[in-house]
Amino acid sequence: MQIDWRAYDPGQFYDELISSPGHPRKATRHLAKYLASLSGEDLQERKRSAELAIKTMGISFTVYSDAGNIDRAWPFDIIPRIIPQKEWQKTERGLIQRLTALNCFINDIYNDQKIIKDKVVPAELLLDSANFRRECMGMKPAFGVWSHICGSDLIRDHQGEFYVLEDNLRVPSGVSYMLENRKVTKRVFPELFDNHNIVPVTEYPNQLFDTLAALSPRPLDRPEVVVLTPGIYNSAYFEHSYLAQQMGVELVEGSDLVVENDCVYMRTIKGLARVDVIYRRIDDLFLDPEMFNPDSVLGVPGLMRAWLKGNVALANAPGAGVADDKVIYTFVPAMIKYYLGEEPILNNVPSYLCIDPQQCDHVLKNLDKLVVKPANESGGYGMIIGPQASKKEREEFAGRIKANPRNYMAQPLISLSTAPIIGSKNAEPRHIDLRPFVLQGKEHYVTPGGLTRVAMVKGSYVVNSSQGGGSKDTWIVVEGDK
Amino acid sequence: MLSRVAERIYWLGRYMERSENMARMVNVNTNLLLDLPRGVRVGWGSLIDISGTGTYFNRDTEQADERTVVRFMLVDKDNPSSLLNSLSWARENARITREIMPMEAWELINDLYHSIKDNANALIARRERGRMLLHVISQVQQFTGLLAGCMTHNDAYEFIRVGRNLERADMTTRIVDAGLVHLLPANGDTSAVELLMPYNNVLWMSVLRSLSAYQMYRQHVRDRVNAKDVVTFLLQNESFPRALAHSLAELEGCLKKLPNSKAVVSTVGRVREKVLQADIGLLLESGLHEYIDDVQAEIGQLHSQIAGTWFDPVAIARTQRQTQGSA
């Protein structure tokens, strides 16, 4: 097959590559022309060479149910997604604004709770938030920052306007795939880099290390930073190992760490060595069997004691997830105004809270038009896409909402933008989202672009890798010829 | 460096070396059989004895034919030391330690594993086998070279070398031992040995070849290939890389560079002395097999001592407390 852009029709959706069939956007014209110039054989050859590169580089992710063959190759589409830098700069400012406000909120919640006293956020939301950790009350982490690494999911509506779908403030993953995707594209389409000024993404590991190192409780030139992983069976193990490697720090498991005199040490061939900063990729409740889940073998007994005493920094801080709740999400624009006195730069998707009887009623009546999500699930689990669900599924879901209204929020189905993937006969449109990664410590950093996730199934909106999603390299392109 | 990672990387070194040894043995045996007369039953079964995997074979090694043995040695999932399993373990250990090795090293291991896994059937047939086994050998050599040339020679690097040399020492003793079983008169039935008498030369040559030692042996020993010289060369030569004495000396050198290694270094020194002092001529007349068993047991002990010194946090803590207490 050879690509024919005239026969490529995304319908009513915003397409990232063309403005109408046959007409590429300004920033994508080189790419569109180049792709159309390749023969079908050539395209297939590139596709195979990408698959080979992914296999050789060992880029993989793990699926929990896949015992025996735990390691799956990363599904990748070779056509990059292009975002012009001008559009991106605004998004970048919006992301920084958003994370700053979210960190103010978390710090406020665990200290003075002014935002509740001023009745901007209702107190009862907090009390039954599954991610609120009473044990963290009164804690003041460095720079007042709780969520140092945030992955926000962005989507574009039919006019191409960015919306924030959710903020992942606990242990967001995917950044290693963003970095590896670029490497794969360089192997597959080296000639494309001649015609485009693409902002490099390779800075991330350095920025991450600097962000983490700045949190060290001991003022050292080179504090001991480690990445704490649940181990090889975790779905994001590839990423844990990758980031440790790129930052040049130890990748540790819970059993490698021990707490003595409220300080954290790792067991090395020379004996115990003090640890200053832990980039933990373990959920709160597994961190410390002394304080949380007593059955956890992934965590480190006494870790919370050491953290609360200020002898070790944890990123992200335990309890940061209180703001990573889909109900709290609806208050983010209000937080931005409250803490920063600014207007939100990025849109929130309009939302209905089921905890409010009137809004709940509206949700139940319009279930066939709305997407309903539970407050504390991630990975696309436990939600319902009303327009695509059967009547029986909707009825069953309505029962769940009525039983626990606090746990649900609803949003209109925003038509995700599309981007072309290599299909069997032509390029075919597929729905995509974008997860940029934002760092906050002493300073801020936003990845140029982020991880574009693709729903590989035609018409599907589910982009999660655990449910058959794929990904694309994402280019922030400086306009003007190179 | 973390104890857990040190242990993994040590095993990575062992499994890569084991993969190479498996490839060498099968390759040499394939070539040897082409030289032997019909009806000579030596060969395939002995490979299983050499690798010490008889308990997993579950069949009569005497009756084992080429196809069965080659499949068992190279791709059988139930044989923990098969080439495919060794590569698979090497890959798992590399995956866990990939952040401390050059990226290319991981890519190489990953690639090699996939190439063997995807071509398991081609390995069984004689025609493709040789080419693929040589590929395995050259890739393991490349791995060694890549680390020597591109990896910081730090503790992690030494642990890989410790694993490699320990595995190599162990394998050399096994290969010599297997040579003895088939080539020396056993008590009782000597008919098989008599039948093979004219081929003794060829067989000892193949023992040397399985360690890439033939050419080096010829340069060193200016005499015809004979049992005493071959065994002496493979056990006591201090310059040939795959000879036992050399592997032990290398091991000693690596261990010396690691922290808290005094006790282990003295153990390995003792084993090395024992090997160098042995009177091979006398042992060949009687007791060589038992002597080799003895050396193998000491190599096993050495492994336990290495594990206790660096890999086992509880043991390490105990020693530390004792040292602190006595200081």
XYZ file of C-alpha atoms in Angstrom, chain A residues 214-460:
247
model
C 17.594 18.822 45.369
C 15.281 17.097 47.858
C 18.132 15.518 49.843
C 17.903 16.149 53.580
C 21.712 16.054 53.809
C 23.472 18.881 51.970
C 25.805 16.732 49.873
C 27.393 17.305 46.492
C 26.132 13.971 45.320
C 23.350 12.685 47.535
C 22.466 8.999 47.308
C 19.345 8.840 45.123
C 17.698 5.470 44.452
C 14.726 4.205 42.449
C 12.527 1.876 44.510
C 10.735 -0.751 42.389
C 8.254 -3.469 43.380
C 10.360 -5.802 41.216
C 10.511 -7.486 37.880
C 6.863 -8.570 37.840
C 5.574 -5.011 37.964
C 4.106 -3.753 34.694
C 6.418 -0.736 34.686
C 9.616 -2.552 35.672
C 11.188 -1.725 32.340
C 10.752 1.942 33.129
C 12.100 1.683 36.679
C 15.225 0.000 35.429
C 15.529 2.394 32.501
C 15.316 5.523 34.641
C 17.794 4.182 37.202
C 20.175 3.425 34.376
C 19.752 6.801 32.711
C 20.244 8.663 35.997
C 23.134 6.431 37.057
C 21.549 5.524 40.384
C 20.812 2.235 42.118
C 17.589 0.416 41.354
C 16.521 -1.062 44.689
C 13.792 -3.384 45.880
C 12.252 -3.160 49.337
C 14.434 -5.990 50.598
C 17.567 -4.012 49.678
C 16.653 -1.281 52.152
C 16.675 -1.266 55.916
C 15.795 1.429 58.459
C 18.068 1.892 61.466
C 17.879 4.813 63.923
C 15.196 6.350 61.669
C 17.593 6.552 58.724
C 17.357 4.508 55.543
C 20.260 2.347 54.388
C 20.781 -0.007 51.464
C 22.542 -3.341 51.744
C 25.644 -3.301 49.598
C 28.631 -5.571 49.153
C 30.504 -3.253 51.503
C 27.775 -3.221 54.134
C 25.079 -0.600 54.805
C 25.075 2.693 52.868
C 22.886 5.701 53.750
C 20.118 6.663 51.275
C 18.974 10.292 50.928
C 16.282 10.372 48.269
C 13.955 7.597 47.166
C 12.107 7.857 43.869
C 9.536 5.292 44.829
C 7.476 3.451 42.266
C 5.467 1.578 44.882
C 1.972 2.597 45.935
C 1.515 4.336 49.301
C -0.106 1.396 51.010
C 2.781 -0.951 50.217
C 5.546 1.434 51.274
C 5.835 0.513 54.913
C 4.291 -2.584 56.507
C 4.705 -0.946 59.938
C 2.336 1.879 59.044
C 0.196 0.652 56.159
C -0.510 -2.794 54.699
C 1.194 -5.156 57.210
C 1.400 -7.924 54.587
C 3.449 -5.866 52.159
C 6.704 -7.565 51.261
C 7.493 -4.877 48.693
C 8.023 -2.117 51.213
C 10.495 -1.248 53.935
C 9.551 -1.466 57.619
C 10.150 1.909 59.248
C 10.353 3.895 55.996
C 7.510 6.238 57.008
C 9.175 6.910 60.378
C 12.372 7.921 58.583
C 10.422 10.146 56.181
C 8.326 11.843 58.870
C 11.532 12.579 60.818
C 12.921 14.254 57.681
C 15.837 11.823 57.308
C 14.928 10.712 53.812
C 12.987 12.308 50.961
C 10.278 10.361 49.175
C 9.160 11.298 45.670
C 6.310 11.437 45.221
C 5.466 12.055 48.863
C 3.042 9.619 50.503
C -0.425 11.105 50.522
C 0.094 13.137 47.332
C -2.648 11.036 45.772
C -5.251 13.018 47.693
C -5.275 15.440 44.766
C -5.225 12.640 42.198
C -8.859 11.863 42.752
C -11.282 12.320 39.918
C -13.692 14.161 42.152
C -11.034 16.514 43.548
C -10.088 17.047 39.890
C -13.203 19.099 39.336
C -11.916 21.641 41.869
C -8.563 22.263 40.158
C -9.686 25.462 38.348
C -10.919 26.766 41.705
C -7.567 25.856 43.316
C -5.655 27.790 40.662
C -7.697 30.879 41.442
C -7.529 30.317 45.195
C -3.788 29.711 45.593
C -2.297 31.553 42.641
C -4.887 34.210 41.918
C -4.692 33.321 38.237
C -7.115 32.199 35.556
C -6.540 28.571 34.502
C -4.599 28.360 31.254
C -5.661 24.775 30.491
C -9.270 23.639 30.354
C -10.786 21.076 32.622
C -13.326 18.774 31.004
C -16.752 19.888 32.297
C -17.746 17.433 34.992
C -20.709 16.334 37.092
C -20.198 15.197 40.663
C -22.460 12.386 41.785
C -22.040 13.448 45.410
C -24.322 16.391 44.563
C -27.878 14.957 44.370
C -28.941 17.249 41.515
C -25.878 16.512 39.412
C -26.181 12.808 40.223
C -29.733 12.840 38.969
C -28.565 14.426 35.728
C -25.855 11.762 35.358
C -28.284 8.902 35.904
C -30.733 10.335 33.379
C -28.056 10.911 30.734
C -25.952 7.818 31.230
C -26.119 7.089 27.510
C -24.331 10.358 26.732
C -21.723 10.480 29.498
C -18.479 8.855 30.562
C -18.586 7.897 34.241
C -15.382 7.268 36.181
C -14.669 6.046 39.691
C -12.663 8.506 41.814
C -9.660 6.360 42.558
C -9.050 3.878 39.791
C -6.361 4.203 37.179
C -5.553 2.432 33.947
C -9.059 2.878 32.560
C -10.535 0.277 34.888
C -13.984 0.506 36.462
C -15.324 3.200 34.136
C -18.164 3.214 31.632
C -18.369 4.956 28.267
C -22.127 5.507 28.111
C -22.626 5.944 24.361
C -20.666 2.747 23.658
C -22.142 0.594 26.454
C -25.123 -1.729 26.223
C -28.374 -0.952 28.014
C -27.705 -3.755 30.477
C -24.227 -2.452 31.270
C -25.643 1.030 31.859
C -28.309 -0.247 34.212
C -25.806 -2.237 36.161
C -23.508 0.792 36.407
C -26.356 3.043 37.582
C -26.728 0.690 40.548
C -23.090 1.141 41.449
C -23.390 4.932 41.296
C -26.433 4.940 43.567
C -24.661 2.715 46.086
C -21.647 5.036 46.394
C -22.217 8.439 44.757
C -19.078 9.992 46.328
C -16.958 7.607 44.311
C -18.190 8.726 40.878
C -17.956 11.669 38.517
C -19.171 12.020 34.945
C -18.053 13.909 31.891
C -19.511 14.362 28.429
C -17.806 12.126 25.880
C -15.174 14.373 24.373
C -14.330 13.227 20.908
C -10.586 12.516 21.130
C -8.512 13.799 18.253
C -7.149 11.359 15.694
C -3.803 10.686 14.077
C -2.934 8.311 11.235
C -1.458 4.865 11.816
C -0.217 2.481 9.129
C -3.228 0.374 8.186
C -3.496 -2.496 5.749
C -4.596 -0.464 2.697
C -3.964 3.159 3.625
C -3.163 5.308 6.625
C -6.113 5.019 9.038
C -7.277 7.463 11.724
C -7.090 6.333 15.365
C -7.938 8.186 18.566
C -5.044 9.452 20.673
C -4.283 11.297 23.882
C -1.103 12.826 25.272
C 0.651 12.381 28.593
C 3.275 15.052 29.211
C 5.430 14.744 32.344
C 5.881 17.692 34.653
C 8.567 17.965 37.341
C 8.448 20.225 40.348
C 11.054 20.543 43.092
C 13.238 23.556 43.435
C 12.331 24.330 39.811
C 9.888 23.228 37.125
C 10.362 21.189 33.983
C 7.907 20.001 31.328
C 8.807 17.345 28.756
C 8.601 18.712 25.218
C 5.561 16.762 24.086
C 5.142 13.605 26.075
C 3.828 10.137 25.455
C 1.146 9.937 22.768
C -1.013 6.920 23.381
C -3.072 5.423 20.577
C -6.229 3.333 20.712
C -5.092 0.816 18.094
C -8.614 -0.572 17.617
C -10.711 1.337 15.086
C -13.201 3.704 16.774
C -11.971 2.836 20.288
